[in-house]
Tab-separated table of C-alpha atoms in Angstrom:
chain	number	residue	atom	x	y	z
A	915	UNK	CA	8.511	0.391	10.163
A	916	UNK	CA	10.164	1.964	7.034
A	917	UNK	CA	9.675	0.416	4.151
A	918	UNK	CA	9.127	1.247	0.991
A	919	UNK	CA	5.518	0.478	-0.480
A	920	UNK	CA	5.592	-0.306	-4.411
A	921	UNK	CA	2.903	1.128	-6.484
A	922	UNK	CA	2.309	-0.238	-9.450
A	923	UNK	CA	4.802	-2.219	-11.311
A	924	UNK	CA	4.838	-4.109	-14.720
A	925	UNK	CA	6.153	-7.484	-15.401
A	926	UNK	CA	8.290	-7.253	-18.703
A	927	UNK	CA	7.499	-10.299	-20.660
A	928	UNK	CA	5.069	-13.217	-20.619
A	929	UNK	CA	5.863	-15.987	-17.802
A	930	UNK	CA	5.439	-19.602	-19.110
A	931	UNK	CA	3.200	-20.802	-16.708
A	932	UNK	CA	4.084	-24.510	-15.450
A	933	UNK	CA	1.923	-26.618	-14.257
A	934	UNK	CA	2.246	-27.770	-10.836
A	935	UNK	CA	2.673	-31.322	-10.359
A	936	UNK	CA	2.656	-34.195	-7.144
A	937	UNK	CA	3.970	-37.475	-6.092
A	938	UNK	CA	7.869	-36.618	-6.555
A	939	UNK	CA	9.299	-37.767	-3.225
A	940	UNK	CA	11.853	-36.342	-1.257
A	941	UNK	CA	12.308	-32.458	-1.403
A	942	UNK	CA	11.104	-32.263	-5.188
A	943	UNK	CA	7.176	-32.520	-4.842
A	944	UNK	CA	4.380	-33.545	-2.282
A	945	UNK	CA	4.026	-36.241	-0.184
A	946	UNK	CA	1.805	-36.781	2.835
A	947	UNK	CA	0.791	-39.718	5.635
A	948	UNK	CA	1.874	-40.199	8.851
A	949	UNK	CA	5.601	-38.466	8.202
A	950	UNK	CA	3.662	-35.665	6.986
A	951	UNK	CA	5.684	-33.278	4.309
A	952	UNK	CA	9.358	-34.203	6.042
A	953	UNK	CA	12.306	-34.135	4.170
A	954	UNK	CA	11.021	-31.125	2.292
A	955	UNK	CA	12.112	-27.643	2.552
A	956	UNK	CA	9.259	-24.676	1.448
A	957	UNK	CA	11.281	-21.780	0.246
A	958	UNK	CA	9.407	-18.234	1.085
A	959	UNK	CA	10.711	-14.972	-0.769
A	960	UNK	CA	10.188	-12.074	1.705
A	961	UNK	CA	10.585	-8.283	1.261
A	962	UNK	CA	13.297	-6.614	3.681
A	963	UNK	CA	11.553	-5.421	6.709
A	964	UNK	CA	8.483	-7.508	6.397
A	965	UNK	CA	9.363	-10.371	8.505
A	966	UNK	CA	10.012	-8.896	12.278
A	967	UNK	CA	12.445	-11.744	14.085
A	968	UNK	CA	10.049	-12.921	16.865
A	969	UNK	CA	7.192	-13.656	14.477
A	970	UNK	CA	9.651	-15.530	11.915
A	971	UNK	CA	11.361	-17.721	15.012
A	972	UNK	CA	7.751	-18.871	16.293
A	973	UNK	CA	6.009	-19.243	12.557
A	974	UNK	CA	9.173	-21.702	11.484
A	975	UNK	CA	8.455	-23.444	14.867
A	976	UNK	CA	5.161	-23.874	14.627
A	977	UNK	CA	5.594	-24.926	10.712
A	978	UNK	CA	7.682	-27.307	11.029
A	979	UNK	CA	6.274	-28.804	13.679
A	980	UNK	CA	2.873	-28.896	12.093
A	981	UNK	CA	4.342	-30.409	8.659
A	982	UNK	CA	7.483	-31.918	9.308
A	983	UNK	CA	9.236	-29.971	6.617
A	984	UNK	CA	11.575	-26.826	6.967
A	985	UNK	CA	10.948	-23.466	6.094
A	986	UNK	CA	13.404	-21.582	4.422
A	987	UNK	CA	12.714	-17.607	4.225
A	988	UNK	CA	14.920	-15.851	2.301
A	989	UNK	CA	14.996	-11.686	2.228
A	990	UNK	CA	14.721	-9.797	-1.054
A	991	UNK	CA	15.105	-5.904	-1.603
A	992	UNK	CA	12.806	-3.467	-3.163
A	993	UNK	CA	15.112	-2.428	-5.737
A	994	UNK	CA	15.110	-4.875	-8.866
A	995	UNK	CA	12.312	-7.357	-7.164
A	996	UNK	CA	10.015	-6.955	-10.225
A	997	UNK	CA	12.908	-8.406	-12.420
A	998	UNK	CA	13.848	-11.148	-10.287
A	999	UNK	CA	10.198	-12.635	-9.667
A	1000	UNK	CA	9.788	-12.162	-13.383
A	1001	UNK	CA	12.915	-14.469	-13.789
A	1002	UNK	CA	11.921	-16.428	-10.933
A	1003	UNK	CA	8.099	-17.103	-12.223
A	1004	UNK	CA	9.425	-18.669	-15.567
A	1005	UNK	CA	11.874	-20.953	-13.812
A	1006	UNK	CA	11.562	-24.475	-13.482
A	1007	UNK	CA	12.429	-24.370	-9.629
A	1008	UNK	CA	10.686	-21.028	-8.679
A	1009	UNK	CA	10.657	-20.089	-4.814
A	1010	UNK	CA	7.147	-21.518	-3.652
A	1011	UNK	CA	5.585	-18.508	-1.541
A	1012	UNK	CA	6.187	-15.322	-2.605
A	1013	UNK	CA	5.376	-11.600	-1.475
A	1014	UNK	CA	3.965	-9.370	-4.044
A	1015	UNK	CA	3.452	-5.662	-3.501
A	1016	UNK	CA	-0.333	-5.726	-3.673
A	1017	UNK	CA	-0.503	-3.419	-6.700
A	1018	UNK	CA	1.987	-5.537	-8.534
A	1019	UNK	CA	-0.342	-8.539	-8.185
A	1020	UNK	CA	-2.746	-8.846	-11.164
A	1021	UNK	CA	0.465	-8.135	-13.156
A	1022	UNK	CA	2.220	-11.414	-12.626
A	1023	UNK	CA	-1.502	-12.781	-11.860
A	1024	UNK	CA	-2.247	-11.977	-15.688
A	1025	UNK	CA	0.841	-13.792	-17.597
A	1026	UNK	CA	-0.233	-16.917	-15.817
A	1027	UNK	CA	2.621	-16.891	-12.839
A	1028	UNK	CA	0.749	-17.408	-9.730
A	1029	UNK	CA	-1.327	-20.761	-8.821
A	1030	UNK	CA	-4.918	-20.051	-8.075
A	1031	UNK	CA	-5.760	-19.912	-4.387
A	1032	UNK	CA	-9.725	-19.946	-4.514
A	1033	UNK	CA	-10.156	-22.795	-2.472
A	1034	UNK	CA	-7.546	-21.120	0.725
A	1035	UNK	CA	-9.458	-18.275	0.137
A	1036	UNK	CA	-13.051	-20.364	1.012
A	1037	UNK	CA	-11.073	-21.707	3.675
A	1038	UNK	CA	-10.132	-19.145	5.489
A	1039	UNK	CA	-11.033	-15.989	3.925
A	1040	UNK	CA	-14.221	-15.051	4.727
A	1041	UNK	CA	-13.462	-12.454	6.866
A	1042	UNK	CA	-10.616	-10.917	4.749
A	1043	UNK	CA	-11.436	-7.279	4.687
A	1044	UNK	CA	-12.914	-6.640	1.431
A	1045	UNK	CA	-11.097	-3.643	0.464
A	1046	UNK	CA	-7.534	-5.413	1.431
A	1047	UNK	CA	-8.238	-8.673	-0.873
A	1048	UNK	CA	-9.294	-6.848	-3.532
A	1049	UNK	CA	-5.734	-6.578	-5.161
A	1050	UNK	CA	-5.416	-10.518	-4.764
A	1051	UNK	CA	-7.910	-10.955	-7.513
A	1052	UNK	CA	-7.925	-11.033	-11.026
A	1053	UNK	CA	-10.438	-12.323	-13.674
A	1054	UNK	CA	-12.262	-13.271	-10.652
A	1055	UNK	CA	-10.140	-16.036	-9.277
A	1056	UNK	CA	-7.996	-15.304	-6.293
A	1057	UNK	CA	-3.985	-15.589	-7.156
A	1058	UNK	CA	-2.850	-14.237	-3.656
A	1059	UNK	CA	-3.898	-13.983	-0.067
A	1060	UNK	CA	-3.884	-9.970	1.444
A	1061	UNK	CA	-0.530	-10.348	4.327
A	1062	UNK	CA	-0.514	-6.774	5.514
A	1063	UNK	CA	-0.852	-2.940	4.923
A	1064	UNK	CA	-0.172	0.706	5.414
A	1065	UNK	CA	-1.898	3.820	4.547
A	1066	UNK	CA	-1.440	7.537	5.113
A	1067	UNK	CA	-2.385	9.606	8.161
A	1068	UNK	CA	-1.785	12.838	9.414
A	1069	UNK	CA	0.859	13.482	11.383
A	1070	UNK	CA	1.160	16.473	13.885
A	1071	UNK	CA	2.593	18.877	15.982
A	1072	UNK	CA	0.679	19.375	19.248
A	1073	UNK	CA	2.413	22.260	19.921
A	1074	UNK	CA	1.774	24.315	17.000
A	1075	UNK	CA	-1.708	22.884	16.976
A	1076	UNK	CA	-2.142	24.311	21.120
A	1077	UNK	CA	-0.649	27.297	20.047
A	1078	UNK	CA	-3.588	27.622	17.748
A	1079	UNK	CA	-6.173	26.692	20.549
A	1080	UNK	CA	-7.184	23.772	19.389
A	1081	UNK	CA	-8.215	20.926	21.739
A	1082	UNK	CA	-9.119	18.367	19.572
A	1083	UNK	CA	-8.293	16.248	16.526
A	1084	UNK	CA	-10.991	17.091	14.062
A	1085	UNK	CA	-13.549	14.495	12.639
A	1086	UNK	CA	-14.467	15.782	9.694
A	1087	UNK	CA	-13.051	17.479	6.453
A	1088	UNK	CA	-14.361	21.102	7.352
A	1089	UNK	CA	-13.179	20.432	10.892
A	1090	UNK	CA	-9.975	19.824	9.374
A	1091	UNK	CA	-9.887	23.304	7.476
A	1092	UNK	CA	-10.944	24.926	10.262
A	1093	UNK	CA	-7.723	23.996	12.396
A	1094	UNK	CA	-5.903	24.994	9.392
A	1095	UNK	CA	-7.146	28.363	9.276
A	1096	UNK	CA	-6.740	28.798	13.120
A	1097	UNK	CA	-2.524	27.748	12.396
A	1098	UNK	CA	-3.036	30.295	9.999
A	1099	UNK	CA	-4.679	33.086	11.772
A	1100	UNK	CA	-3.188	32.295	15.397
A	1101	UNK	CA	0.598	31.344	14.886
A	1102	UNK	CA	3.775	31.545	12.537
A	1103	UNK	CA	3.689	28.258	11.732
A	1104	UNK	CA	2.859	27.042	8.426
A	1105	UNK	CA	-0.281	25.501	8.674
A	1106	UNK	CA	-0.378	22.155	6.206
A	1107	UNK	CA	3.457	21.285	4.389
A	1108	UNK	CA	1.646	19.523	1.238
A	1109	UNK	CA	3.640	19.433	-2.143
A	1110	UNK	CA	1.485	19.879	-5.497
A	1111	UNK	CA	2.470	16.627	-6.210
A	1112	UNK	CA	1.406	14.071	-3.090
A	1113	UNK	CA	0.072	11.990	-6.143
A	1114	UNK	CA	-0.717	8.799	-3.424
A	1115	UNK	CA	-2.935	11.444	-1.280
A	1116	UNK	CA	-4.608	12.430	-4.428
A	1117	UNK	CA	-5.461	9.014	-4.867
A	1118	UNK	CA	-7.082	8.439	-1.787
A	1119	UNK	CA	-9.313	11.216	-2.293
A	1120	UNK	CA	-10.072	9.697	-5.685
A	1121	UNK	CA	-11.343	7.030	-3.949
A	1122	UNK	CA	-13.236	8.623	-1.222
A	1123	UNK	CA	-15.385	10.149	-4.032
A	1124	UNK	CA	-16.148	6.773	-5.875
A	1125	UNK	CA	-13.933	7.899	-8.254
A	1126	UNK	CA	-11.849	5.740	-10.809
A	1127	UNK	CA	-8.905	6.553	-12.951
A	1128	UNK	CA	-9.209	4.166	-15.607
A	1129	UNK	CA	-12.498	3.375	-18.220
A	1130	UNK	CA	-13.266	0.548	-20.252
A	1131	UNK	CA	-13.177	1.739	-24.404
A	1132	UNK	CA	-14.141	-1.423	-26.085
A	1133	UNK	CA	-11.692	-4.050	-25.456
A	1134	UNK	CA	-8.918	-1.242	-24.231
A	1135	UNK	CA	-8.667	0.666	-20.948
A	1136	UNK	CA	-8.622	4.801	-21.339
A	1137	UNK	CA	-7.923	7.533	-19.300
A	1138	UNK	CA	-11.071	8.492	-16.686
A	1139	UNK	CA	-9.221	11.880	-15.201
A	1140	UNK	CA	-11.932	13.876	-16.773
A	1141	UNK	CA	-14.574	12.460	-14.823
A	1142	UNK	CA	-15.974	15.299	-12.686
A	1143	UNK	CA	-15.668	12.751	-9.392
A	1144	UNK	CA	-12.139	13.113	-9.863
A	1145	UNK	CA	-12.243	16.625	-10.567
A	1146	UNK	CA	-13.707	17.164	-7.343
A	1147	UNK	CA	-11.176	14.917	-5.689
A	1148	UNK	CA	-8.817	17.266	-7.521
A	1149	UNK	CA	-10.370	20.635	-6.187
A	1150	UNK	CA	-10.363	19.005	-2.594
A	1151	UNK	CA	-6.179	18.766	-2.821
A	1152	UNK	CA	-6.543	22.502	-3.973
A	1153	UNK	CA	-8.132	23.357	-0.787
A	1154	UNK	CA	-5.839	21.182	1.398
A	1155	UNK	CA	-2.784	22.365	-0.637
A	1156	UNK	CA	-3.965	26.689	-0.106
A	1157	UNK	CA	-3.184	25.695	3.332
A	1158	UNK	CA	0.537	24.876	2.474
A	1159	UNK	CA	3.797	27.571	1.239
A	1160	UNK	CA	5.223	23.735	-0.453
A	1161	UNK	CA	5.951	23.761	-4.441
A	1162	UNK	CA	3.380	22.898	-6.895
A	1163	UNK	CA	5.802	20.866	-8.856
A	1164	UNK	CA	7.113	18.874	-5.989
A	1165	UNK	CA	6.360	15.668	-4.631
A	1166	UNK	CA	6.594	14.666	-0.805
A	1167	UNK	CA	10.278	13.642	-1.077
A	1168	UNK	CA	11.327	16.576	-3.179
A	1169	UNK	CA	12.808	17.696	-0.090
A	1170	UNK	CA	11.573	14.707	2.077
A	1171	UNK	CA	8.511	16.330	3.651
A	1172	UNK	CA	9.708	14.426	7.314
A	1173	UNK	CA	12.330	17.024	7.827
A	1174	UNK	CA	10.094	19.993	6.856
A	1175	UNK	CA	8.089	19.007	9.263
A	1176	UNK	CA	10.529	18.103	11.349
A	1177	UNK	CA	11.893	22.139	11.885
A	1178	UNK	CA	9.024	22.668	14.056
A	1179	UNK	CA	7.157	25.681	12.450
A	1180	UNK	CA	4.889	23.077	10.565
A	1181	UNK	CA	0.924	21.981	11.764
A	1182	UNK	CA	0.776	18.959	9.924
A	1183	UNK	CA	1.704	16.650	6.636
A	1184	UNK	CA	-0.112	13.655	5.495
A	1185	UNK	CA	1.848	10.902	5.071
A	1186	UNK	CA	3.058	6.961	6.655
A	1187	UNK	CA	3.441	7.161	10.134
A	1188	UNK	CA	6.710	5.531	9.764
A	1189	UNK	CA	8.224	8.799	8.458
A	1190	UNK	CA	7.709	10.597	11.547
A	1191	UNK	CA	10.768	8.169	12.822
A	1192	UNK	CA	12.135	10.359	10.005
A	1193	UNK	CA	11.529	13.562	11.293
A	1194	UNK	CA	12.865	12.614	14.599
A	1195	UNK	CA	16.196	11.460	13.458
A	1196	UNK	CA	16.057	14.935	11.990
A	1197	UNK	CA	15.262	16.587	15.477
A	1198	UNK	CA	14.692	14.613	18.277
A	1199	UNK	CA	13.348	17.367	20.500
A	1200	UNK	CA	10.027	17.095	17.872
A	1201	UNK	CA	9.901	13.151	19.205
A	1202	UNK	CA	7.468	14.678	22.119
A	1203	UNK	CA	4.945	17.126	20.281
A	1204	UNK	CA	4.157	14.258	17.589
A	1205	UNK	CA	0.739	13.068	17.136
A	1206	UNK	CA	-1.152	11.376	14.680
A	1207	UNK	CA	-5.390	11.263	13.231
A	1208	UNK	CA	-7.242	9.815	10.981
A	1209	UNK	CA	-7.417	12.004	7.846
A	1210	UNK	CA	-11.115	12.985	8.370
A	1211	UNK	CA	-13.490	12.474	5.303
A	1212	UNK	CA	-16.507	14.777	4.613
A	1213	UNK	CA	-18.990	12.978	7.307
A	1214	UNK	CA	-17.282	12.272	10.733
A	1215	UNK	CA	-18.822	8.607	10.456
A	1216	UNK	CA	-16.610	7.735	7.179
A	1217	UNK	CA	-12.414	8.475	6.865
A	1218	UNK	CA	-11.264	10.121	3.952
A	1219	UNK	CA	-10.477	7.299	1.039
A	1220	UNK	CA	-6.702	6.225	0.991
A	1221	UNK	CA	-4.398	4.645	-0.913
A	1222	UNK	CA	-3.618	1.014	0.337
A	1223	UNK	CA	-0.186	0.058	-0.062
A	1224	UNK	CA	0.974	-3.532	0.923
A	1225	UNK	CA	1.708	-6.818	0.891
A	1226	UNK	CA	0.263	-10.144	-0.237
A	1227	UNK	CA	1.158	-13.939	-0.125
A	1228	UNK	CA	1.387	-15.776	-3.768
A	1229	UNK	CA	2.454	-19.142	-4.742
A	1230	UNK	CA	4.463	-19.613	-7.546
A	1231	UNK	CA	2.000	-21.800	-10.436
A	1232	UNK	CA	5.730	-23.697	-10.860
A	1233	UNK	CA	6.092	-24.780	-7.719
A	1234	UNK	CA	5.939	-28.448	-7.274
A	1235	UNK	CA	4.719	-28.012	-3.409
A	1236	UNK	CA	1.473	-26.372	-3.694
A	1237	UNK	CA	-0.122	-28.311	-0.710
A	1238	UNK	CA	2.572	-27.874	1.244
A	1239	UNK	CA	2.626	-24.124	0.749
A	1240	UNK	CA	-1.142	-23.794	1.141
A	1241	UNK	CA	-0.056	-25.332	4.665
A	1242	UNK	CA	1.986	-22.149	5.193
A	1243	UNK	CA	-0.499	-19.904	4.287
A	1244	UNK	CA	-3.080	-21.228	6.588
A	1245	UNK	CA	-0.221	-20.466	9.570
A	1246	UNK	CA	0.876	-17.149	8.891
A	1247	UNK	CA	-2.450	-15.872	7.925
A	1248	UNK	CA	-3.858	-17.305	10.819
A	1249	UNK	CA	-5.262	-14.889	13.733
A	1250	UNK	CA	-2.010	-15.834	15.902
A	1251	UNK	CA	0.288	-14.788	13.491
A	1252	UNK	CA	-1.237	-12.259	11.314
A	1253	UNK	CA	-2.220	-10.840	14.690
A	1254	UNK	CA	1.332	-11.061	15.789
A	1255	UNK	CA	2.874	-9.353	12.867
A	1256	UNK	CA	0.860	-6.743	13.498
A	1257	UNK	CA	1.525	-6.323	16.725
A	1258	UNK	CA	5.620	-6.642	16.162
A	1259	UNK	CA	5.630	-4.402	12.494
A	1260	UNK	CA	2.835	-1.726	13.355
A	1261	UNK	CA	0.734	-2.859	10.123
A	1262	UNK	CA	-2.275	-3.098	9.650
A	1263	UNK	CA	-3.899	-6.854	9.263
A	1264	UNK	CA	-5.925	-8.638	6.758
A	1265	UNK	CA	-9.368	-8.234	8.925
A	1266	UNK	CA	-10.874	-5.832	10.837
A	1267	UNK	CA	-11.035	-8.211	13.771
A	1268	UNK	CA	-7.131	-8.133	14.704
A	1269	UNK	CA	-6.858	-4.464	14.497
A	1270	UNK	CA	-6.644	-4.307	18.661
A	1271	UNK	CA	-3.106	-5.748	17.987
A	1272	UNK	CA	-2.398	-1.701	17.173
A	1273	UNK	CA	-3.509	-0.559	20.516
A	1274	UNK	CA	0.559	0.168	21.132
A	1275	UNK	CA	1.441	1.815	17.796
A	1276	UNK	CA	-0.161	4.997	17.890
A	1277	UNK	CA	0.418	6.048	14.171
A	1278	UNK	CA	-1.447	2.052	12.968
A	1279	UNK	CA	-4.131	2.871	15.528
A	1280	UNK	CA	-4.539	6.230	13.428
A	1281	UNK	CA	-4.505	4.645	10.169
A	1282	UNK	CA	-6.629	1.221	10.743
A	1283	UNK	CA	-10.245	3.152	10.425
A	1284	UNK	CA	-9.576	4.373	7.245
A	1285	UNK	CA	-8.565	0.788	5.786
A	1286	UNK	CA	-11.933	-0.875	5.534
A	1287	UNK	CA	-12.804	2.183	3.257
A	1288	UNK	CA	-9.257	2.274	0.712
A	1289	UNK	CA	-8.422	1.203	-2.598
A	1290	UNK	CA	-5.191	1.017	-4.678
A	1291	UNK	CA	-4.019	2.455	-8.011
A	1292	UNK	CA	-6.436	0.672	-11.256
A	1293	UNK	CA	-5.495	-3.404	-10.522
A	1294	UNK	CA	-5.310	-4.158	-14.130
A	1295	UNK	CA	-1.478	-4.806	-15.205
A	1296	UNK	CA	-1.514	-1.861	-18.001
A	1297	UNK	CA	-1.539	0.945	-15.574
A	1298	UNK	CA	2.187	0.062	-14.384
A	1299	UNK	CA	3.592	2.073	-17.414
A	1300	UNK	CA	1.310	5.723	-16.361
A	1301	UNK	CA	3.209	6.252	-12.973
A	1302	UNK	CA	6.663	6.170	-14.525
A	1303	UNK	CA	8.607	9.471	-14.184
A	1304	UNK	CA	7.466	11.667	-15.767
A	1305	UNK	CA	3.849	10.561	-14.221
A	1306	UNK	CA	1.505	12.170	-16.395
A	1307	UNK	CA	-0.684	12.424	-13.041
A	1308	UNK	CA	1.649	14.483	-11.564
A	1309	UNK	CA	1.453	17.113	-14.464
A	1310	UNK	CA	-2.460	17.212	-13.958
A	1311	UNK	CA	-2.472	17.711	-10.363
A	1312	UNK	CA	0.219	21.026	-10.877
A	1313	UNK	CA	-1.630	22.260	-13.746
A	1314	UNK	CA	-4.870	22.710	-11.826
A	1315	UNK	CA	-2.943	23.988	-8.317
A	1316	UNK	CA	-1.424	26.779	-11.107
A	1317	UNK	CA	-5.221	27.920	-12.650
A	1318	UNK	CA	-6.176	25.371	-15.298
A	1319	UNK	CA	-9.516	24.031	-14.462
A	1320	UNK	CA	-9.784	19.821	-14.093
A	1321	UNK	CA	-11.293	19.021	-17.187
A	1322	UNK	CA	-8.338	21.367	-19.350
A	1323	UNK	CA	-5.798	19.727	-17.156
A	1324	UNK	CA	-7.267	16.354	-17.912
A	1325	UNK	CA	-7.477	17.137	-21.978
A	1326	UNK	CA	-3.718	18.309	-21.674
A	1327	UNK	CA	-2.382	14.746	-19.930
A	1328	UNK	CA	-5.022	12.056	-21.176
A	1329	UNK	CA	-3.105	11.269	-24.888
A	1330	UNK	CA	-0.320	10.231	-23.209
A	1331	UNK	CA	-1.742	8.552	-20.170
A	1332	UNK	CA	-3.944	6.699	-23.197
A	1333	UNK	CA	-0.408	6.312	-24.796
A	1334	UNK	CA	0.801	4.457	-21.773
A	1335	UNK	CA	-2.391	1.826	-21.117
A	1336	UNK	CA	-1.364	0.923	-24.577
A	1337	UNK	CA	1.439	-0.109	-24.043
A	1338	UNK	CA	1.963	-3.929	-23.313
A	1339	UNK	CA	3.006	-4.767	-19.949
């Protein structure tokens, strides 16, 4: 599935939160007995791609037989959706259910936008993968439900790699190098295509080393980069990134590192599986020498950290059918149909449990160990304004691949990364 997953994103503006409210009949509030919730119509706001057609036909069926009402989904796009739920949020008739890119959460979370789901969560969370849910909560109260998620993995070329002589994925981090050196030594192929800028890689690493980006300075949130954990996650992209002939001051679509990879005379690239569909509408003759891995971490009995991008269910604090949409969420977080959807969209799902719904998609089955282990971008709402262009990260990461040690490229980007927590969000 392509699909573009949103880091994080600010909400412009405070959202008057509205209270939500019961007992209107017809379609304008709750109302339950033996008719159930008919007569009303739950509206769902759903990102392009997210909802696959057999899993929406048999969740509407299944809804509507359950509650009597009818579900309405109705598809947003990427582009502009941080706007339009802002908008939306401060409404008096906001859509009910609502996906959130999971970094984007505690943003609307914190201006008072989303209804508090702590009770759905002791329902029929308990099993909700820690490291998935953790973006659904904010000041300790759960404002979302985790839906679905992708992270990176690498991806490929068995031919290059059997040119080398290697027979098997490796397990660990050294293993890793060590295939890398045996592209190097053994064929013409480039070994690793990494830009110096992969800044949702670097993250990952970050995280594998219990690293975090973001301090606490009083009542005000600072820049962490020169924290030697993150240094080290720093001096591990150096290594990966030796490996690689890609520019320093590039990112992974600055040429879209698919169709380098896709020429054939390329080992391997870390990224979503879904861009290998990239590379082969590049070159389909690659289609058959495509595999994917885990991206090993330093022990073979722990994956590298990664970033976590994804998905999660809210519910508008305005909407006037909170029951009703609690009803919803119970369905289409269920095991049937979370299990389904991933299954149908090659994600990965909100517990460990349902991850032998992947068994088809090689590229999920790649990236599901690794989940358990992620982590996203700081969840607090200020760190939206640090990742717009030019991302002071970015500058970091190519100041160290070009000689400057971590802790001088950290002391050259931190004022304005401190500049940008500042600001409000």
């Amino acid at each position: 599935m392509k699909r573009k997953l949103i880091a994080a994103v600010g909400v412009a503006g405070m959202l008057m939160s509205v209270a939500a409210c019961g007992g209107d009949d017809g379609d304008g509030g709750e109302k339950t007995g033996a008719d159930g919730f008919k007569g009303q119509t739950l509206t769902v706001w759903a990102m392009d791609g997210s909802t696959p057609p057999g899993w929406t036909k048999d969740l509407t069926a299944a809804f509507e037989k359950q509650t009597k009402a009818k579900l309405k989904f109705e598809t947003q796009q990427w582009n502009g959706i941080q706007q339009k739920i802002t908008t939306s949020l401060s409404e008096d008739n906001p859509p009910d259910v609502l996906e959130v890119g999971n970094t984007q959460t505690p943003a609307y979370a914190a201006t008072g936008g989303l209804a508090d789901l702590s009770d759905l969560k002791s329902e029929i969370g308990a099993d909700w993968t820690e490291a998935l849910n953790a973006s659904s909560v904010f000041d300790g109260k759960q404002y979302a439900a985790p839906w679905y998620f992708a992270n990176r993995v690498v991806v490929y070329n068995k031919k290059v790699w059997a040119d080398a002589g290697i027979k098997d994925t490796p397990k660990t981090r050294a293993e890793f190098f060590d295939a890398l050196k045996a592209i190097d030594k053994k064929t013409d192929a480039e070994p690793l295509y990494l830009p110096g800028q992969n800044w949702y890689f670097f993250d990952g690493l970050t995280i594998g080393q219990g690293a975090d980006l973001v301090k606490k300075d009083g009542d005000k949130y600072v820049s962490n980069l020169a924290d030697p954990k993150v240094g080290k996650a720093m001096e591990i992209y150096k290594e990966y990134q030796a490996f690689s002939k890609a520019p320093k001051d590039k990112d992974e679509a600055t040429p879209q590192q698919a169709e380098v990879f896709a020429k054939g005379n390329v080992g391997a690239f870390i990224g979503m599986g879904w861009e290998a569909g990239t590379a082969i509408a590049a070159n389909k003759k690659i289609e058959k020498d495509i595999g994917y891995f885990t991206i090993p971490g330093e022990t073979a009995d722990k994956p590298e950290g990664v970033f976590l991008g994804g998905s999660n269910f809210a519910v508008a604090a305005g909407s006037k059918k909170q029951e009703l949409a609690k009803e919803f969420l119970k369905l289409a977080l269920s095991d049937k149909f979370e299990g389904a959807l991933a299954k149908e969209n090659g994600v990965i799902p909100n517990k460990e449990s349902l991850q032998t719904n992947l068994s088809a998609n090689p590229a999920a089955v790649a990236a599901a160990p690794a989940a358990a282990g992620g982590g996203t971008t700081p969840l607090i709402p200020e760190w939206a304004a640090v990742e717009n262009d030019p991302n002071p990260i970015k500058s970091y990461m190519t100041a160290v691949l070009k000689g400057k040690s971590p802790a001088e490229a950290a002391k050259q980007v931190e004022a304005e990364i401190n500049k940008r927590l500042a600001q409000s969000s």
